[in-house]
Amino acid sequence: MAGMKQEGWKGRKNGGGRRSALPRQCSASPHGDKKEDQTLSQRLSSKSKMLLRHLALLALLVAVTWAQRQGLRPGQGQHQGGGRELIRPDPEACRNRVNHAATFHNGHYYFFSWSHGPTRQHERDWLDARNICRKHCQDLVSIETQEEANFVTDNLRSGNVKYIWTSGRKCNFEGCDRPDLQPSIINGWFWSGSNVRIPATNITHVWRGDWSHTGGSGTPQPDNREFGENGNDEACIAVLNNFYQDGIKWHDVSCNHVKPWICEDSDDLLNFARSRFPNIP
C-alpha cells in the first residue's frame, strides 16, 4: 500500500508542499483577456464532447459487466456461467432451514433436495446448488469421514437418487500453483463447504474417500475424462449411484452438469448470520 501511495503522489510535490492536482489551464486567473477566454471556451467544448464519448463507453462497459455478473452474456440465456458469484446467507431463509425436510445428524442439519416438495424434481449445476445452500446458512455437503460417507450413501440408496453434488472441488484457479497441490488431480482436492483438504487420491494409509475404481473411460477416479473430450475440466465431486455398476461412489465431474444436491449446515455462515440475527437456530 505504501508503494501505491507513493506512485499516486508522484510528481505532485515541490519541496515540502503539494502541487495543485488541477491541470494548468483550469487554474488560470479569472481575469485573463478575451482571447484567452475564447481559447479556453473552445478547449472546454472539445473536452466536453470527449467526456460525453467516454461516459457513453463507460456506461456500455458497466452494462456488460453487470450482465456477466448475473451469469449472462449478450444474446445468451441465464444459464450461462459467466461471472456468477457466491451469495451471502439470508437471515429468514437461515431460520426456516430446519423446516425444509431437514435431517439432524452429528450436530448439523442436512437438506436433501429430492425430499423437499418445491425442489423434488429440480437439478442444478454445482454453483447454483451451492448458492441455494448458502442462502440457508448451509453449503453443499462435505464428506470428511467414513461415517458421514455412509450417511450420504444410505440416503441416496433409500431415495433411489441417481447422483448428487457435494462441495468437493479441485483447486484449478488462481493461487493453486503451489507445489503441495501438484499434480492437482491427486493433491488439489478440498471441501469448499468447510475448507478442509481431501487426502491425496493415491494415499493408502488413511481413508481417502470413496473414489470409484472406474468411470466413463473405465479408469479409476478422478480421471478428468471430459477435459480430453471437450476441454471441460472435471473440477467438482459428485456421488453417483451405481452409474457405472460400481456402487455408490465419488466421481470427478465437470461443474456445469446439473444434479440434485445435499446441503449441510455451515458453521462459518451460521456464525456470520447469528452475529447479526441471534435468533437463528
Coordinates of C-alpha atoms in Angstrom, one line a residue, residues 1-14 17-22:
M1 CA 0.0 0.0 0.0
A2 CA 2.9 2.4 0.7
G3 CA 4.2 1.9 -2.8
M4 CA 0.7 2.7 -4.2
K5 CA 0.6 6.0 -2.3
Q6 CA 4.0 7.0 -3.4
E7 CA 3.0 6.2 -7.0
G8 CA -0.2 8.2 -6.7
W9 CA 1.6 11.3 -5.5
K10 CA 4.5 11.0 -7.8
G11 CA 5.2 14.4 -9.4
R12 CA 2.9 16.3 -7.1
K13 CA 5.4 17.5 -4.5
N14 CA 7.6 20.5 -4.7
G17 CA 4.5 21.4 -0.4
R18 CA 1.9 19.8 -2.6
R19 CA 1.3 20.9 -6.2
S20 CA -2.2 21.5 -7.4
A21 CA -3.8 18.4 -8.9
L22 CA -5.7 20.5 -11.4

